[in-house]
Short mmCIF file of C-alpha atoms in Angstrom, two decimals:
data_model
loop_
_atom_site.label_atom_id
_atom_site.label_comp_id
_atom_site.label_asym_id
_atom_site.label_seq_id
_atom_site.Cartn_x
_atom_site.Cartn_y
_atom_site.Cartn_z
CA MET A 1 21.16 12.62 -69.27
CA ARG A 2 19.92 9.68 -67.21
CA SER A 3 19.55 10.13 -63.48
CA THR A 4 22.35 8.64 -61.39
CA THR A 5 19.66 6.81 -59.37
CA ASP A 6 17.89 5.34 -62.40
CA PRO A 7 17.11 1.74 -61.30
CA THR A 8 17.89 0.43 -64.80
CA LEU A 9 21.51 1.62 -64.70
CA ARG A 10 24.12 -1.14 -64.79
CA SER A 11 27.88 -0.99 -64.30
CA PHE A 12 30.50 -2.81 -66.33
CA VAL A 13 32.03 -3.67 -62.95
CA PRO A 14 30.26 -6.82 -61.67
CA VAL A 15 28.05 -6.02 -58.68
CA PRO A 16 26.78 -9.05 -56.72
CA PRO A 17 23.01 -8.94 -56.05
CA GLU A 18 23.58 -8.69 -52.28
CA SER A 19 26.16 -5.91 -52.57
CA PRO A 20 25.29 -2.61 -50.82
CA PHE A 21 27.28 -0.72 -53.47
CA PRO A 22 25.49 -0.73 -56.84
CA ILE A 23 25.99 2.04 -59.39
CA GLN A 24 22.97 3.88 -57.92
CA ASN A 25 24.92 4.37 -54.65
CA LEU A 26 28.49 5.53 -55.39
CA PRO A 27 29.52 6.31 -51.79
CA TYR A 28 32.73 8.23 -51.15
CA GLY A 29 35.52 7.07 -48.87
CA VAL A 30 39.18 7.75 -48.13
CA PHE A 31 41.53 4.79 -48.46
CA ARG A 32 45.02 3.49 -49.00
CA PRO A 33 45.25 1.05 -51.93
CA GLU A 34 48.16 -0.72 -50.22
CA PRO A 35 50.13 -0.37 -46.96
CA GLY A 36 52.17 2.85 -46.87
CA ALA A 37 50.44 4.40 -49.88
CA GLN A 38 49.22 7.97 -49.80
CA PRO A 39 45.54 8.29 -48.81
CA ARG A 40 43.16 9.27 -51.58
CA VAL A 41 39.43 9.50 -52.30
CA GLY A 42 37.58 6.58 -53.84
CA VAL A 43 34.07 5.38 -54.60
CA ALA A 44 32.76 1.92 -53.77
CA ILE A 45 31.30 -0.11 -56.65
CA GLY A 46 30.50 -3.75 -55.95
CA ASP A 47 33.59 -5.44 -54.52
CA TRP A 48 35.88 -2.71 -55.84
CA VAL A 49 37.03 0.82 -55.08
CA LEU A 50 37.30 3.27 -57.95
CA ASP A 51 40.39 5.40 -57.28
CA LEU A 52 39.25 8.93 -58.12
CA ALA A 53 42.78 10.33 -57.69
CA VAL A 54 43.93 8.23 -60.66
CA LEU A 55 41.06 9.50 -62.81
CA GLU A 56 41.70 13.05 -61.69
CA GLU A 57 45.34 12.83 -62.73
CA ARG A 58 44.20 11.69 -66.16
CA GLY A 59 41.98 14.75 -66.54
CA PHE A 60 38.54 13.19 -66.15
CA PHE A 61 37.37 15.89 -63.70
CA GLY A 62 37.42 19.63 -64.26
CA GLY A 63 35.29 22.46 -65.50
CA PRO A 64 33.87 25.40 -63.58
CA GLU A 65 32.04 23.25 -61.01
CA LEU A 66 35.21 21.59 -59.77
CA ALA A 67 37.20 24.80 -60.33
CA ASP A 68 39.92 22.76 -62.03
CA ARG A 69 41.22 21.79 -58.58
CA ARG A 70 42.72 18.53 -57.47
CA VAL A 71 40.22 17.41 -54.86
CA PHE A 72 40.52 13.61 -54.92
CA GLY A 73 44.25 13.18 -54.35
CA GLN A 74 43.61 14.22 -50.75
CA ALA A 75 43.69 12.52 -47.34
CA THR A 76 40.16 13.81 -46.57
CA LEU A 77 36.95 14.76 -48.36
CA ASN A 78 36.93 18.26 -46.86
CA VAL A 79 38.24 20.10 -49.95
CA PHE A 80 35.63 18.43 -52.15
CA MET A 81 32.85 19.04 -49.63
CA ALA A 82 33.67 22.75 -49.44
CA LEU A 83 33.03 23.20 -53.19
CA GLY A 84 29.28 22.77 -52.74
CA PRO A 85 26.36 21.06 -54.50
CA ALA A 86 27.24 22.02 -58.09
CA ALA A 87 30.65 20.34 -57.79
CA TRP A 88 29.17 17.31 -56.01
CA HIS A 89 26.62 16.92 -58.79
CA ALA A 90 29.18 17.27 -61.58
CA ALA A 91 31.51 14.70 -60.00
CA ARG A 92 28.71 12.21 -59.36
CA GLU A 93 27.44 12.53 -62.95
CA GLN A 94 30.93 11.86 -64.31
CA ILE A 95 31.63 8.91 -62.01
CA SER A 96 28.29 7.34 -62.88
CA ARG A 97 28.91 7.81 -66.60
CA LEU A 98 32.41 6.27 -66.46
CA LEU A 99 31.09 3.19 -64.64
CA ARG A 100 28.12 2.52 -66.91
CA HIS A 101 28.11 -0.74 -68.83
CA ASP A 102 27.42 1.06 -72.12
CA VAL A 103 30.25 3.65 -71.86
CA ALA A 104 33.57 2.47 -73.29
CA VAL A 105 35.98 5.07 -71.84
CA LEU A 106 36.97 3.12 -68.72
CA ARG A 107 35.38 -0.19 -69.61
CA ASP A 108 37.64 -0.78 -72.64
CA ASP A 109 40.89 0.72 -71.31
CA ALA A 110 42.51 -2.27 -69.57
CA ALA A 111 45.58 -0.33 -68.41
CA LEU A 112 43.48 2.42 -66.85
CA ARG A 113 41.16 -0.10 -65.21
CA ASP A 114 44.12 -1.87 -63.63
CA GLN A 115 45.25 1.43 -62.17
CA ALA A 116 41.88 2.80 -61.13
CA LEU A 117 40.12 -0.25 -59.69
CA VAL A 118 41.31 -1.59 -56.34
CA ALA A 119 39.88 -4.68 -54.65
CA ARG A 120 37.81 -3.43 -51.74
CA GLU A 121 39.08 -6.16 -49.42
CA ALA A 122 42.65 -4.95 -50.00
CA ALA A 123 41.90 -1.28 -49.33
CA GLU A 124 42.65 0.24 -45.94
CA MET A 125 39.74 2.52 -45.06
CA LEU A 126 40.40 5.75 -43.14
CA LEU A 127 38.21 8.45 -41.61
CA PRO A 128 36.54 10.13 -44.60
CA CYS A 129 37.04 13.69 -43.32
CA ALA A 130 38.79 15.86 -40.83
CA ILE A 131 35.92 16.29 -38.37
CA GLY A 132 36.16 19.67 -36.72
CA ASP A 133 32.97 19.42 -34.68
CA TYR A 134 30.48 16.69 -33.78
CA THR A 135 26.90 17.29 -32.63
CA ASP A 136 24.59 14.53 -31.43
CA PHE A 137 20.84 15.05 -31.31
CA TYR A 138 17.92 13.39 -29.53
CA ALA A 139 15.74 13.14 -32.63
CA SER A 140 13.83 9.88 -31.97
CA ARG A 141 10.67 10.54 -29.97
CA GLU A 142 10.37 6.86 -29.04
CA HIS A 143 13.93 6.77 -27.69
CA ALA A 144 13.50 10.02 -25.77
CA ALA A 145 10.25 8.81 -24.21
CA ASN A 146 11.64 5.37 -23.33
CA VAL A 147 14.74 6.81 -21.67
CA GLY A 148 12.65 9.46 -19.89
CA ARG A 149 10.40 6.80 -18.41
CA LEU A 150 13.42 4.82 -17.18
CA PHE A 151 15.10 7.81 -15.51
CA ARG A 152 12.27 10.21 -14.64
CA GLY A 153 9.03 8.22 -14.66
CA THR A 154 6.07 8.16 -17.04
CA ASP A 155 4.71 11.60 -16.14
CA ALA A 156 7.99 13.36 -16.99
CA ALA A 157 9.14 11.11 -19.84
CA LEU A 158 9.58 13.86 -22.45
CA PRO A 159 11.15 17.25 -21.65
CA PRO A 160 8.58 20.07 -22.04
CA SER A 161 10.35 21.48 -25.12
CA TYR A 162 10.74 18.17 -26.97
CA LEU A 163 7.70 18.39 -29.26
CA HIS A 164 8.49 22.01 -30.18
CA THR A 165 12.24 22.12 -30.86
CA PRO A 166 15.03 19.54 -31.30
CA ILE A 167 17.37 18.71 -28.43
CA GLY A 168 21.09 18.03 -28.89
CA TYR A 169 24.53 18.33 -27.34
CA HIS A 170 28.02 19.06 -28.61
CA GLY A 171 30.08 15.88 -28.67
CA ARG A 172 33.78 15.15 -28.93
CA ALA A 173 35.22 15.02 -32.47
CA SER A 174 38.69 13.80 -31.47
CA SER A 175 37.37 10.37 -30.43
CA VAL A 176 35.39 9.65 -33.62
CA VAL A 177 36.91 6.47 -35.07
CA ILE A 178 36.47 4.39 -38.20
CA SER A 179 34.61 1.08 -38.27
CA GLY A 180 36.78 -1.82 -37.09
CA THR A 181 38.56 0.17 -34.39
CA ASP A 182 38.55 -1.57 -31.01
CA ILE A 183 36.82 0.34 -28.20
CA ARG A 184 38.52 0.52 -24.79
CA ARG A 185 36.06 0.25 -21.88
CA PRO A 186 36.03 3.72 -20.31
CA GLN A 187 36.29 4.52 -16.64
CA GLY A 188 34.98 7.39 -14.58
CA PRO A 189 33.10 8.26 -11.42
CA SER A 190 29.65 6.80 -10.90
CA CYS A 191 27.24 5.89 -8.14
CA GLY A 192 28.40 2.69 -6.42
CA PRO A 193 26.30 -0.43 -5.76
CA ASN A 194 23.06 0.16 -3.83
CA GLY A 195 23.42 3.91 -4.13
CA SER A 196 26.81 4.18 -2.46
CA GLY A 197 29.61 6.22 -3.90
CA PRO A 198 30.80 7.94 -5.85
CA ALA A 199 33.44 5.46 -6.96
CA LEU A 200 35.99 5.66 -9.77
CA GLY A 201 36.20 2.60 -11.98
CA PRO A 202 35.38 1.00 -15.36
CA THR A 203 31.80 1.45 -16.52
CA ARG A 204 29.48 -1.42 -15.59
CA GLU A 205 26.84 -0.31 -18.10
CA LEU A 206 28.54 0.00 -21.51
CA ASP A 207 26.01 0.41 -24.32
CA PHE A 208 25.79 0.97 -28.07
CA GLU A 209 23.59 3.56 -29.79
CA LEU A 210 22.19 2.93 -33.26
CA GLU A 211 22.36 6.24 -35.12
CA VAL A 212 22.66 7.80 -38.56
CA GLY A 213 24.93 10.78 -39.17
CA TRP A 214 25.63 13.21 -41.98
CA PHE A 215 28.52 15.42 -42.97
CA VAL A 216 28.12 19.14 -43.56
CA GLY A 217 29.12 20.46 -46.97
CA ARG A 218 29.95 24.14 -47.36
CA GLY A 219 28.67 25.41 -44.01
CA ASN A 220 27.68 28.97 -43.13
CA GLU A 221 29.20 32.17 -41.84
CA LEU A 222 29.16 32.90 -38.13
CA GLY A 223 26.00 34.82 -37.27
CA ARG A 224 24.13 33.79 -40.44
CA PRO A 225 21.57 30.99 -39.86
CA ILE A 226 20.82 28.43 -42.57
CA PRO A 227 17.14 28.74 -43.63
CA ILE A 228 15.43 25.38 -43.71
CA GLN A 229 14.78 25.77 -47.45
CA ARG A 230 18.56 25.79 -48.00
CA ALA A 231 19.42 23.13 -45.43
CA PRO A 232 19.38 20.26 -48.00
CA ASN A 233 22.28 21.95 -49.81
CA GLN A 234 24.37 21.57 -46.64
CA VAL A 235 23.99 17.77 -46.38
CA PHE A 236 26.86 16.14 -48.27
CA GLY A 237 26.23 12.52 -47.33
CA PHE A 238 25.29 9.99 -44.67
CA VAL A 239 27.08 7.42 -42.50
CA LEU A 240 26.10 4.95 -39.79
CA VAL A 241 27.05 6.05 -36.28
CA ASN A 242 27.50 4.12 -33.03
CA ASP A 243 27.76 6.69 -30.25
CA TRP A 244 28.94 4.34 -27.48
CA SER A 245 27.61 5.23 -24.04
CA ALA A 246 28.58 4.46 -20.44
CA ARG A 247 25.14 4.66 -18.84
CA ASP A 248 26.23 4.63 -15.19
CA LEU A 249 28.76 7.40 -15.79
CA GLN A 250 26.17 9.30 -17.80
CA GLN A 251 23.49 9.11 -15.11
CA TRP A 252 25.90 10.36 -12.43
CA GLU A 253 27.04 13.40 -14.41
CA TYR A 254 24.38 14.41 -16.90
CA GLN A 255 22.47 17.02 -14.86
CA PRO A 256 22.55 19.95 -15.36
CA LEU A 257 24.86 20.16 -18.40
CA GLY A 258 24.42 16.78 -20.13
CA PRO A 259 26.77 13.96 -21.19
CA PHE A 260 30.53 14.19 -20.70
CA LEU A 261 32.63 11.17 -19.66
CA GLY A 262 29.68 8.91 -20.41
CA LYS A 263 29.99 9.76 -24.13
CA ASN A 264 33.34 11.31 -25.01
CA PHE A 265 35.47 8.14 -25.07
CA ALA A 266 34.47 6.86 -28.55
CA THR A 267 32.08 7.25 -31.47
CA THR A 268 32.32 4.80 -34.39
CA ILE A 269 31.29 5.66 -37.96
CA SER A 270 31.05 3.60 -41.13
CA PRO A 271 33.76 4.41 -43.71
CA TRP A 272 31.56 4.99 -46.77
CA VAL A 273 29.68 8.29 -47.10
CA VAL A 274 26.45 7.70 -49.02
CA PRO A 275 25.73 10.90 -51.01
CA ALA A 276 22.43 12.61 -50.28
CA PRO A 277 21.22 12.21 -53.92
CA ALA A 278 21.53 8.42 -53.63
CA LEU A 279 18.88 8.44 -50.88
CA GLU A 280 16.43 10.67 -52.78
CA PRO A 281 14.38 7.75 -54.20
CA PHE A 282 13.77 6.58 -50.63
CA ARG A 283 12.27 9.76 -49.22
CA CYS A 284 9.03 9.16 -47.34
CA GLU A 285 6.71 10.80 -44.85
CA GLY A 286 7.88 10.84 -41.25
CA PRO A 287 5.86 11.09 -38.02
CA VAL A 288 3.20 13.78 -37.75
CA HIS A 289 4.18 16.57 -35.37
CA ASP A 290 1.83 17.01 -32.45
CA SER A 291 2.40 20.75 -32.09
CA GLU A 292 2.61 23.73 -34.40
CA LEU A 293 6.27 24.24 -35.26
CA LEU A 294 8.03 27.56 -35.25
CA PRO A 295 8.49 28.90 -38.81
CA TYR A 296 12.22 28.12 -38.97
CA LEU A 297 11.44 24.37 -38.54
CA ARG A 298 8.58 24.06 -41.03
CA THR A 299 9.26 21.89 -44.07
CA LYS A 300 7.45 21.04 -47.30
CA GLY A 301 7.20 17.55 -48.68
CA PRO A 302 8.58 14.25 -47.32
CA GLN A 303 11.73 14.66 -45.22
CA ALA A 304 12.17 11.15 -43.77
CA TYR A 305 14.01 8.21 -45.36
CA ASP A 306 12.91 4.60 -45.68
CA LEU A 307 16.25 3.33 -44.38
CA HIS A 308 16.31 -0.08 -42.71
CA LEU A 309 18.65 -0.32 -39.72
CA GLN A 310 19.78 -3.28 -37.65
CA VAL A 311 22.26 -4.21 -34.94
CA ALA A 312 24.02 -7.55 -34.47
CA LEU A 313 25.93 -8.68 -31.37
CA GLN A 314 28.67 -11.32 -31.32
CA THR A 315 30.21 -12.50 -28.07
CA PRO A 316 33.58 -14.33 -27.92
CA GLN A 317 31.62 -17.61 -27.50
CA MET A 318 29.53 -17.14 -30.65
CA ASP A 319 30.60 -18.22 -34.15
CA THR A 320 28.35 -15.73 -35.94
CA PRO A 321 26.70 -12.42 -35.05
CA HIS A 322 23.10 -12.46 -33.80
CA ILE A 323 20.65 -9.70 -34.78
CA ILE A 324 19.24 -8.10 -31.63
CA THR A 325 17.21 -5.22 -33.04
CA ARG A 326 15.74 -3.87 -36.29
CA THR A 327 14.26 -0.44 -36.90
CA ASN A 328 13.87 2.21 -39.61
CA LEU A 329 14.99 5.84 -39.94
CA ARG A 330 11.47 6.77 -41.06
CA HIS A 331 10.45 6.78 -37.38
CA LEU A 332 12.70 9.79 -36.66
CA TYR A 333 10.68 12.66 -35.20
CA TRP A 334 13.09 15.42 -36.31
CA SER A 335 14.53 15.28 -39.84
CA PRO A 336 18.14 16.04 -40.82
CA VAL A 337 17.18 19.35 -42.48
CA GLN A 338 15.33 20.46 -39.35
CA LEU A 339 18.37 19.63 -37.28
CA VAL A 340 20.64 21.66 -39.57
CA ALA A 341 18.29 24.66 -39.38
CA HIS A 342 18.00 24.36 -35.60
CA HIS A 343 21.77 24.03 -35.15
CA THR A 344 22.36 27.34 -36.89
CA VAL A 345 19.28 29.38 -35.89
CA GLY A 346 21.28 31.17 -33.20
CA GLY A 347 24.11 31.99 -35.61
CA CYS A 348 26.37 28.97 -35.00
CA ASN A 349 28.66 28.37 -37.98
CA LEU A 350 28.91 24.87 -39.46
CA ARG A 351 32.05 23.96 -41.41
CA PRO A 352 32.92 21.41 -44.10
CA GLY A 353 33.31 17.99 -42.51
CA ASP A 354 31.30 18.70 -39.36
CA LEU A 355 29.42 15.59 -38.27
CA LEU A 356 25.80 15.74 -37.09
CA ALA A 357 23.97 12.64 -35.85
CA THR A 358 20.40 11.69 -35.03
CA GLY A 359 20.89 10.22 -31.59
CA THR A 360 19.58 6.71 -30.92
CA VAL A 361 16.98 5.64 -33.51
CA SER A 362 14.20 3.59 -31.91
CA GLY A 363 10.89 2.43 -33.34
CA PRO A 364 7.48 1.93 -31.73
CA THR A 365 7.78 -1.82 -31.02
CA PRO A 366 9.85 -3.74 -28.43
CA ASP A 367 12.03 -5.31 -31.15
CA SER A 368 12.87 -1.94 -32.76
CA LEU A 369 14.77 -0.28 -29.91
CA GLY A 370 18.17 1.24 -30.67
CA CYS A 371 20.23 0.52 -27.52
CA LEU A 372 20.57 -1.98 -24.68
CA LEU A 373 19.30 0.56 -22.16
CA GLU A 374 15.90 0.28 -23.83
CA LEU A 375 16.09 -3.37 -24.96
CA THR A 376 16.80 -4.63 -21.43
CA ARG A 377 15.05 -1.87 -19.47
CA ARG A 378 18.40 -0.98 -17.92
CA GLY A 379 19.15 -4.60 -17.04
CA GLU A 380 15.74 -5.58 -15.66
CA SER A 381 15.04 -7.86 -18.68
CA PRO A 382 18.33 -9.46 -19.81
CA LEU A 383 18.76 -10.18 -23.51
CA GLY A 384 18.99 -13.91 -24.31
CA LEU A 385 21.49 -15.01 -26.98
CA PRO A 386 21.70 -18.23 -29.09
CA SER A 387 24.88 -19.22 -27.17
CA GLY A 388 22.88 -19.46 -23.96
CA GLU A 389 24.49 -16.27 -22.64
CA GLN A 390 22.63 -13.20 -21.48
CA ARG A 391 23.44 -9.53 -21.76
CA THR A 392 22.18 -6.53 -19.85
CA PHE A 393 25.08 -4.35 -21.07
CA LEU A 394 28.18 -5.05 -23.16
CA GLU A 395 31.00 -7.19 -21.82
CA ASP A 396 34.67 -7.26 -22.80
CA GLY A 397 35.20 -9.09 -26.09
CA ASP A 398 31.70 -8.32 -27.42
CA THR A 399 31.42 -7.01 -30.97
CA ILE A 400 28.61 -4.73 -32.16
CA ILE A 401 27.84 -4.46 -35.90
CA LEU A 402 25.50 -1.80 -37.30
CA THR A 403 24.17 -2.11 -40.85
CA GLY A 404 21.71 -0.07 -42.88
CA TRP A 405 20.17 -0.30 -46.34
CA CYS A 406 17.41 0.91 -48.64
CA GLU A 407 15.52 -1.47 -50.91
CA GLY A 408 15.31 -0.36 -54.54
CA PRO A 409 13.24 -2.07 -57.24
CA ASP A 410 16.19 -4.10 -58.51
CA TYR A 411 19.01 -3.23 -56.14
CA ARG A 412 19.91 -2.77 -52.49
CA LEU A 413 21.69 0.46 -51.51
CA GLY A 414 23.65 0.24 -48.28
CA PHE A 415 26.35 1.67 -46.04
CA GLY A 416 28.52 -1.35 -45.27
CA GLU A 417 29.35 -2.11 -41.64
CA CYS A 418 29.86 0.06 -38.58
CA ARG A 419 31.72 -2.34 -36.29
CA GLY A 420 33.50 -2.17 -32.95
CA ARG A 421 34.80 -4.68 -30.38
CA ILE A 422 35.06 -3.99 -26.66
CA GLN A 423 38.47 -4.24 -25.04
CA PRO A 424 39.10 -4.26 -21.26
CA ALA A 425 39.62 -0.98 -19.45
CA SER A 426 43.13 0.39 -19.25
CA PRO A 427 45.02 -0.93 -16.21
#
């Protein structure tokens, strides 16, 4: 059987050359085909959504891998995720086969096509899973060093443990929202002007964070760590993540326990979950580690991904978004499998649908930084925009758009948008 990432595969569904959703991708999402309809699981293909619940009802999925369950007529992906890699593989193989240009089953059944294919622009996208827990890491060495220099000075830029073990914090799952959701400017206590304070009020330093996240598949039992050799089997798929940050609130509160009000007000994710196998052709070598790693963090073979990332900003005065930064996930110092192994080394149990994220992804050059804190050096070097405006941090009405893609030989594999617009603080 041909690989689902074979670059010569073609779908009978037309896929525009610039589409992020060719047949080699097949990302999962949860959607309503029309207002008021029951949510169900679908796969993006070109400008369409393939309704997997319709195909499931017609008996196209089954066998021992899927345990003859109904997993796609669900409001979340959690049931499917919990079945594990064998079920994920079987479903992906079947979906790819049904969409191929040389397979007649769906291609030549007009009635079934009318039922199963929904225009993507008409679909209402929902959160893909019920997210029980959310963990955000600090996996970009460049970001960690840049922020450390801003807050602690050059000599103490990186925490002593950074080059030996990953750093992370437990975030807030209840405020994870789908792309397109407006973000209300948060308020909280912070240091007032010229060091006075504290004062309670809306954040003056609202920022975005360019991140990549992944959803846990089956998870592990409490007290049983996931060995790094088995960590890939826990990664169901990837999304773009914007972990919005209120920098002034964060600086006031973050020692000794870390972020709280500065982070817990909103995290935006893209709606389509790109399966881990779709990214396999884009594996590459990541940064060389400067210290000998503990055995539980040692990997074999390439663990990074050649995934292009960019951020665009559009103010209310601009007609089109303006790209303000470009970077690549290959710069990430700690890989997703290392972060899974580290998360569980003490016995913490991960569960289906848990979201883990990289933290801000920054590159080594000034135009590859993943947040305004770095891009403007915390306001010292304002960002100029084509409209003649400047930004040090985000203002009300601003829209941030994250995109990401991998370049194949004859196709582009992407995530779609991760978008959010800033609304004024609550009165």
